PDB file of C-alpha atoms in Angstrom:
ATOM      1  CA  MET A 228     -39.617 103.442  50.552  1.00 53.00           C
ATOM      2  CA  SER A 229     -40.094 103.202  54.307  1.00 86.00           C
ATOM      3  CA  LYS A 230     -39.991  99.435  54.339  1.00 90.00           C
ATOM      4  CA  ARG A 231     -37.442  96.967  52.279  1.00 95.00           C
ATOM      5  CA  LEU A 232     -39.038  93.564  52.747  1.00 96.00           C
ATOM      6  CA  ILE A 233     -36.681  90.749  52.262  1.00 97.00           C
ATOM      7  CA  MET A 234     -36.493  86.949  52.465  1.00 98.00           C
ATOM      8  CA  ILE A 235     -33.790  84.726  54.065  1.00 98.00           C
ATOM      9  CA  HIS A 236     -33.601  81.137  53.099  1.00 98.00           C
ATOM     10  CA  ASP A 237     -31.192  79.457  55.866  1.00 96.00           C
ATOM     11  CA  GLU A 238     -29.914  76.407  53.828  1.00 94.00           C
ATOM     12  CA  ASN A 239     -28.561  74.926  57.050  1.00 93.00           C
ATOM     13  CA  LYS A 240     -32.142  74.555  58.371  1.00 95.00           C
ATOM     14  CA  CYS A 241     -33.832  73.557  55.326  1.00 95.00           C
ATOM     15  CA  ILE A 242     -34.686  69.792  55.019  1.00 94.00           C
ATOM     16  CA  GLY A 243     -36.047  70.088  51.365  1.00 94.00           C
ATOM     17  CA  CYS A 244     -39.453  69.085  52.356  1.00 95.00           C
ATOM     18  CA  GLN A 245     -41.178  71.192  49.760  1.00 96.00           C
ATOM     19  CA  ALA A 246     -43.707  72.213  52.461  1.00 97.00           C
ATOM     20  CA  CYS A 247     -43.067  75.707  50.988  1.00 97.00           C
ATOM     21  CA  ASN A 248     -43.823  74.916  47.592  1.00 96.00           C
ATOM     22  CA  ILE A 249     -47.105  73.210  48.365  1.00 96.00           C
ATOM     23  CA  ALA A 250     -48.145  76.226  50.683  1.00 97.00           C
ATOM     24  CA  CYS A 251     -47.410  78.560  47.669  1.00 96.00           C
ATOM     25  CA  ARG A 252     -49.316  76.453  45.346  1.00 95.00           C
ATOM     26  CA  SER A 253     -52.404  76.327  47.663  1.00 95.00           C
ATOM     27  CA  GLU A 254     -52.421  80.007  48.537  1.00 95.00           C
ATOM     28  CA  ASN A 255     -51.566  81.185  44.817  1.00 94.00           C
ATOM     29  CA  GLY A 256     -53.753  78.392  42.824  1.00 94.00           C
ATOM     30  CA  THR A 257     -50.653  77.638  40.784  1.00 94.00           C
ATOM     31  CA  PRO A 258     -51.159  75.222  37.997  1.00 95.00           C
ATOM     32  CA  ASP A 259     -49.463  71.609  38.396  1.00 93.00           C
ATOM     33  CA  GLU A 260     -47.174  72.281  35.390  1.00 94.00           C
ATOM     34  CA  VAL A 261     -45.500  75.331  36.703  1.00 95.00           C
ATOM     35  CA  THR A 262     -44.087  76.496  40.038  1.00 94.00           C
ATOM     36  CA  ARG A 263     -43.780  79.918  41.796  1.00 95.00           C
ATOM     37  CA  LEU A 264     -41.013  78.195  44.148  1.00 95.00           C
ATOM     38  CA  GLN A 265     -39.380  75.166  44.580  1.00 94.00           C
ATOM     39  CA  VAL A 266     -36.556  73.717  46.690  1.00 95.00           C
ATOM     40  CA  ARG A 267     -33.945  71.955  44.642  1.00 95.00           C
ATOM     41  CA  VAL A 268     -32.204  69.091  46.496  1.00 93.00           C
ATOM     42  CA  GLU A 269     -28.582  68.497  45.241  1.00 92.00           C
ATOM     43  CA  GLY A 270     -26.432  65.674  46.402  1.00 91.00           C
ATOM     44  CA  PRO A 271     -25.729  63.445  48.164  1.00 91.00           C
ATOM     45  CA  PHE A 272     -22.102  64.818  48.901  1.00 89.00           C
ATOM     46  CA  GLY A 273     -19.527  63.294  51.085  1.00 88.00           C
ATOM     47  CA  ASP A 274     -18.782  59.702  52.044  1.00 90.00           C
ATOM     48  CA  ALA A 275     -21.120  57.264  53.820  1.00 89.00           C
ATOM     49  CA  PRO A 276     -21.844  57.547  56.747  1.00 89.00           C
ATOM     50  CA  ASN A 277     -21.266  61.308  56.627  1.00 86.00           C
ATOM     51  CA  LEU A 278     -23.487  62.139  53.712  1.00 87.00           C
ATOM     52  CA  HIS A 279     -25.209  65.515  53.238  1.00 85.00           C
ATOM     53  CA  PHE A 280     -27.509  67.352  50.668  1.00 88.00           C
ATOM     54  CA  LYS A 281     -27.685  71.115  49.603  1.00 91.00           C
ATOM     55  CA  TYR A 282     -31.031  72.878  49.657  1.00 93.00           C
ATOM     56  CA  ASN A 283     -31.429  75.594  47.062  1.00 93.00           C
ATOM     57  CA  ARG A 284     -34.622  77.877  46.941  1.00 95.00           C
ATOM     58  CA  VAL A 285     -35.568  78.761  43.515  1.00 96.00           C
ATOM     59  CA  SER A 286     -38.060  81.655  43.177  1.00 96.00           C
ATOM     60  CA  CYS A 287     -38.268  85.148  42.503  1.00 97.00           C
ATOM     61  CA  GLN A 288     -35.469  87.254  43.914  1.00 97.00           C
ATOM     62  CA  GLN A 289     -37.461  90.440  44.142  1.00 97.00           C
ATOM     63  CA  CYS A 290     -34.801  92.534  42.196  1.00 96.00           C
ATOM     64  CA  GLU A 291     -34.363  96.142  43.090  1.00 94.00           C
ATOM     65  CA  ASP A 292     -33.105  96.748  39.677  1.00 95.00           C
ATOM     66  CA  ALA A 293     -35.570  94.063  38.007  1.00 96.00           C
ATOM     67  CA  PRO A 294     -34.298  93.322  34.208  1.00 97.00           C
ATOM     68  CA  CYS A 295     -38.147  91.963  33.951  1.00 97.00           C
ATOM     69  CA  VAL A 296     -39.605  95.456  34.679  1.00 97.00           C
ATOM     70  CA  ARG A 297     -37.292  97.361  32.407  1.00 97.00           C
ATOM     71  CA  VAL A 298     -38.370  95.224  29.446  1.00 98.00           C
ATOM     72  CA  CYS A 299     -42.020  95.025  29.890  1.00 98.00           C
ATOM     73  CA  PRO A 300     -43.292  97.056  27.111  1.00 97.00           C
ATOM     74  CA  THR A 301     -46.922  97.505  28.626  1.00 97.00           C
ATOM     75  CA  GLY A 302     -46.057  98.159  32.188  1.00 97.00           C
ATOM     76  CA  ALA A 303     -47.483  94.999  33.464  1.00 97.00           C
ATOM     77  CA  ALA A 304     -44.347  94.229  35.187  1.00 97.00           C
ATOM     78  CA  TYR A 305     -43.741  96.832  37.819  1.00 96.00           C
ATOM     79  CA  VAL A 306     -42.111  97.761  41.081  1.00 94.00           C
ATOM     80  CA  GLY A 307     -44.992  98.959  43.723  1.00 91.00           C
ATOM     81  CA  GLU A 308     -44.646 101.480  46.278  1.00 87.00           C
ATOM     82  CA  ASP A 309     -43.882  98.518  48.683  1.00 88.00           C
ATOM     83  CA  GLY A 310     -40.852  97.834  46.497  1.00 91.00           C
ATOM     84  CA  LEU A 311     -41.785  94.375  45.474  1.00 95.00           C
ATOM     85  CA  VAL A 312     -41.829  93.303  41.783  1.00 96.00           C
ATOM     86  CA  SER A 313     -45.445  92.516  40.799  1.00 95.00           C
ATOM     87  CA  ILE A 314     -47.413  91.893  37.640  1.00 96.00           C
ATOM     88  CA  LYS A 315     -50.682  93.804  36.466  1.00 96.00           C
ATOM     89  CA  ALA A 316     -52.441  91.039  35.004  1.00 96.00           C
ATOM     90  CA  GLU A 317     -54.916  93.244  32.927  1.00 97.00           C
ATOM     91  CA  LYS A 318     -51.823  94.962  31.344  1.00 98.00           C
ATOM     92  CA  CYS A 319     -49.841  91.575  30.318  1.00 98.00           C
ATOM     93  CA  VAL A 320     -49.979  90.897  26.692  1.00 97.00           C
ATOM     94  CA  GLY A 321     -48.231  87.479  26.737  1.00 96.00           C
ATOM     95  CA  CYS A 322     -44.838  88.842  25.060  1.00 97.00           C
ATOM     96  CA  MET A 323     -42.831  86.984  27.520  1.00 97.00           C
ATOM     97  CA  TYR A 324     -40.060  89.615  27.284  1.00 98.00           C
ATOM     98  CA  CYS A 325     -39.913  89.363  31.169  1.00 97.00           C
ATOM     99  CA  VAL A 326     -39.671  85.622  31.064  1.00 97.00           C
ATOM    100  CA  ALA A 327     -36.667  86.049  28.838  1.00 98.00           C
ATOM    101  CA  ALA A 328     -34.934  88.718  30.689  1.00 98.00           C
ATOM    102  CA  CYS A 329     -35.121  87.138  34.108  1.00 97.00           C
ATOM    103  CA  PRO A 330     -31.625  86.121  34.823  1.00 97.00           C
ATOM    104  CA  TYR A 331     -32.990  83.796  37.572  1.00 97.00           C
ATOM    105  CA  LYS A 332     -35.177  82.021  35.106  1.00 96.00           C
ATOM    106  CA  VAL A 333     -38.144  81.931  37.569  1.00 97.00           C
ATOM    107  CA  ARG A 334     -40.894  83.744  35.561  1.00 96.00           C
ATOM    108  CA  PHE A 335     -43.244  81.874  33.591  1.00 97.00           C
ATOM    109  CA  MET A 336     -46.469  82.036  31.624  1.00 97.00           C
ATOM    110  CA  ASN A 337     -49.375  80.805  33.648  1.00 96.00           C
ATOM    111  CA  PRO A 338     -50.969  78.218  31.186  1.00 96.00           C
ATOM    112  CA  GLU A 339     -54.381  79.090  32.793  1.00 95.00           C
ATOM    113  CA  THR A 340     -54.304  82.888  32.902  1.00 95.00           C
ATOM    114  CA  LYS A 341     -52.056  83.287  30.056  1.00 96.00           C
ATOM    115  CA  VAL A 342     -50.234  85.848  32.103  1.00 97.00           C
ATOM    116  CA  ALA A 343     -46.669  86.023  33.205  1.00 97.00           C
ATOM    117  CA  ASP A 344     -46.439  84.808  36.773  1.00 97.00           C
ATOM    118  CA  LYS A 345     -43.688  84.309  39.737  1.00 97.00           C
ATOM    119  CA  CYS A 346     -43.552  84.680  43.517  1.00 96.00           C
ATOM    120  CA  ASN A 347     -44.609  88.006  44.794  1.00 95.00           C
ATOM    121  CA  PHE A 348     -44.209  87.273  48.464  1.00 96.00           C
ATOM    122  CA  CYS A 349     -48.042  86.689  48.636  1.00 96.00           C
ATOM    123  CA  LYS A 350     -48.414  90.292  48.209  1.00 94.00           C
ATOM    124  CA  GLU A 351     -52.135  90.416  47.283  1.00 92.00           C
ATOM    125  CA  THR A 352     -53.386  87.847  49.666  1.00 93.00           C
ATOM    126  CA  ARG A 353     -51.223  87.381  52.838  1.00 96.00           C
ATOM    127  CA  LEU A 354     -49.175  90.392  52.944  1.00 95.00           C
ATOM    128  CA  ALA A 355     -52.297  92.506  52.556  1.00 94.00           C
ATOM    129  CA  LYS A 356     -53.697  91.213  55.704  1.00 96.00           C
ATOM    130  CA  GLY A 357     -50.606  91.847  57.660  1.00 95.00           C
ATOM    131  CA  GLU A 358     -49.464  87.946  57.562  1.00 97.00           C
ATOM    132  CA  LEU A 359     -46.278  86.557  56.633  1.00 98.00           C
ATOM    133  CA  PRO A 360     -45.976  84.650  53.080  1.00 98.00           C
ATOM    134  CA  ALA A 361     -47.350  81.321  52.889  1.00 98.00           C
ATOM    135  CA  CYS A 362     -43.992  79.612  52.382  1.00 98.00           C
ATOM    136  CA  VAL A 363     -42.583  81.252  55.442  1.00 98.00           C
ATOM    137  CA  THR A 364     -45.600  80.074  57.846  1.00 98.00           C
ATOM    138  CA  ALA A 365     -45.449  76.467  56.375  1.00 98.00           C
ATOM    139  CA  CYS A 366     -41.923  75.993  56.922  1.00 98.00           C
ATOM    140  CA  PRO A 367     -41.694  73.394  59.705  1.00 98.00           C
ATOM    141  CA  THR A 368     -37.828  74.237  60.385  1.00 97.00           C
ATOM    142  CA  ASP A 369     -37.924  77.996  60.492  1.00 97.00           C
ATOM    143  CA  ALA A 370     -35.590  77.864  57.452  1.00 97.00           C
ATOM    144  CA  LEU A 371     -37.330  81.049  55.904  1.00 98.00           C
ATOM    145  CA  ILE A 372     -37.300  84.208  57.461  1.00 98.00           C
ATOM    146  CA  PHE A 373     -39.336  87.263  56.332  1.00 98.00           C
ATOM    147  CA  GLY A 374     -39.165  90.990  57.301  1.00 97.00           C
ATOM    148  CA  ASP A 375     -38.082  94.637  56.836  1.00 96.00           C
ATOM    149  CA  ALA A 376     -34.577  95.038  56.562  1.00 96.00           C
ATOM    150  CA  ASN A 377     -35.143  98.621  57.082  1.00 95.00           C
ATOM    151  CA  ASP A 378     -36.047  98.001  60.730  1.00 96.00           C
ATOM    152  CA  PRO A 379     -32.886  97.646  62.627  1.00 96.00           C
ATOM    153  CA  SER A 380     -34.826  95.447  65.203  1.00 96.00           C
ATOM    154  CA  SER A 381     -36.172  93.002  62.785  1.00 97.00           C
ATOM    155  CA  GLU A 382     -35.228  89.264  62.824  1.00 97.00           C
ATOM    156  CA  VAL A 383     -33.934  89.663  59.221  1.00 98.00           C
ATOM    157  CA  VAL A 384     -31.695  92.461  60.224  1.00 97.00           C
ATOM    158  CA  LYS A 385     -30.412  90.669  63.377  1.00 97.00           C
ATOM    159  CA  ILE A 386     -29.680  87.633  61.407  1.00 97.00           C
ATOM    160  CA  LEU A 387     -27.846  89.282  58.544  1.00 97.00           C
ATOM    161  CA  ASN A 388     -25.657  91.169  61.104  1.00 97.00           C
ATOM    162  CA  THR A 389     -24.799  87.837  62.652  1.00 96.00           C
ATOM    163  CA  LYS A 390     -24.431  85.220  60.058  1.00 96.00           C
ATOM    164  CA  PRO A 391     -22.626  85.057  56.737  1.00 95.00           C
ATOM    165  CA  SER A 392     -25.084  85.409  53.859  1.00 96.00           C
ATOM    166  CA  TYR A 393     -25.057  85.410  49.993  1.00 96.00           C
ATOM    167  CA  GLN A 394     -27.167  86.516  47.153  1.00 96.00           C
ATOM    168  CA  ASP A 395     -27.341  84.939  43.783  1.00 95.00           C
ATOM    169  CA  LYS A 396     -25.848  86.534  40.560  1.00 96.00           C
ATOM    170  CA  THR A 397     -25.157  89.953  42.367  1.00 94.00           C
ATOM    171  CA  HIS A 398     -22.567  90.729  39.634  1.00 96.00           C
ATOM    172  CA  LEU A 399     -25.637  91.340  37.431  1.00 96.00           C
ATOM    173  CA  GLY A 400     -26.452  94.456  39.393  1.00 96.00           C
ATOM    174  CA  THR A 401     -29.984  93.359  40.106  1.00 96.00           C
ATOM    175  CA  LYS A 402     -29.507  93.802  43.776  1.00 96.00           C
ATOM    176  CA  PRO A 403     -31.865  90.465  44.851  1.00 97.00           C
ATOM    177  CA  ARG A 404     -33.939  90.550  48.159  1.00 96.00           C
ATOM    178  CA  LEU A 405     -33.676  86.944  48.709  1.00 97.00           C
ATOM    179  CA  TYR A 406     -30.633  86.180  50.854  1.00 98.00           C
ATOM    180  CA  ARG A 407     -29.028  82.904  51.719  1.00 97.00           C
ATOM    181  CA  ILE A 408     -27.368  81.441  54.473  1.00 96.00           C
ATOM    182  CA  PRO A 409     -24.923  79.153  53.218  1.00 93.00           C
ATOM    183  CA  THR A 410     -24.817  75.342  53.884  1.00 86.00           C
ATOM    184  CA  LYS A 411     -22.014  74.411  56.427  1.00 79.00           C
ATOM    185  CA  ARG A 412     -22.396  70.628  55.872  1.00 62.00           C
ATOM    186  CA  GLY A 413     -26.118  69.753  55.356  1.00 46.00           C
ATOM    187  CA  GLY A 414     -28.974  68.754  57.817  1.00 46.00           C
ATOM    188  CA  ILE A 415     -30.744  71.030  60.193  1.00 49.00           C
ATOM    189  CA  GLN A 416     -28.149  73.306  62.237  1.00 46.00           C
ATOM    190  CA  SER A 417     -28.695  76.176  64.638  1.00 46.00           C
TER     191      SER A 417
END
């Protein structure tokens, strides 16, 4: 793989506005009863007047060692040449093994297509045209950064080299490609 596409969610810049969720729904035609991505708002924390919230992006982690791919009996769930975990709709039989295997609980069965679904960084639509994922473009505070972690001059590499970050459930060995810059105290910070 020449590229290693990753996303960074800066929890300090996120305001929980859900613009990313709305852009994702619009781009991917996601039915109302399910979601490819959302930002969970936790809190408030602290004492008035110093209250703050925590914003947690919930979406596919684009695991490099994806349990959903390993359990798929038909090859519908796969890792493409671009390294992204994707779904071949025509091969999905609706067994839901991938939904059960996802440790992040972000896969779902699309109620309209009856096919497993999840975030794919807008692979077939925006990435195919050389554009950024819809959520990144729509974010009003630049809390989402997307790019190639194998390119030393990329913005994602610069950020990961200068700010503390973490990934969810790394102890499972999934090697998630969604990085997070942890909340310092809530609100927008530079």
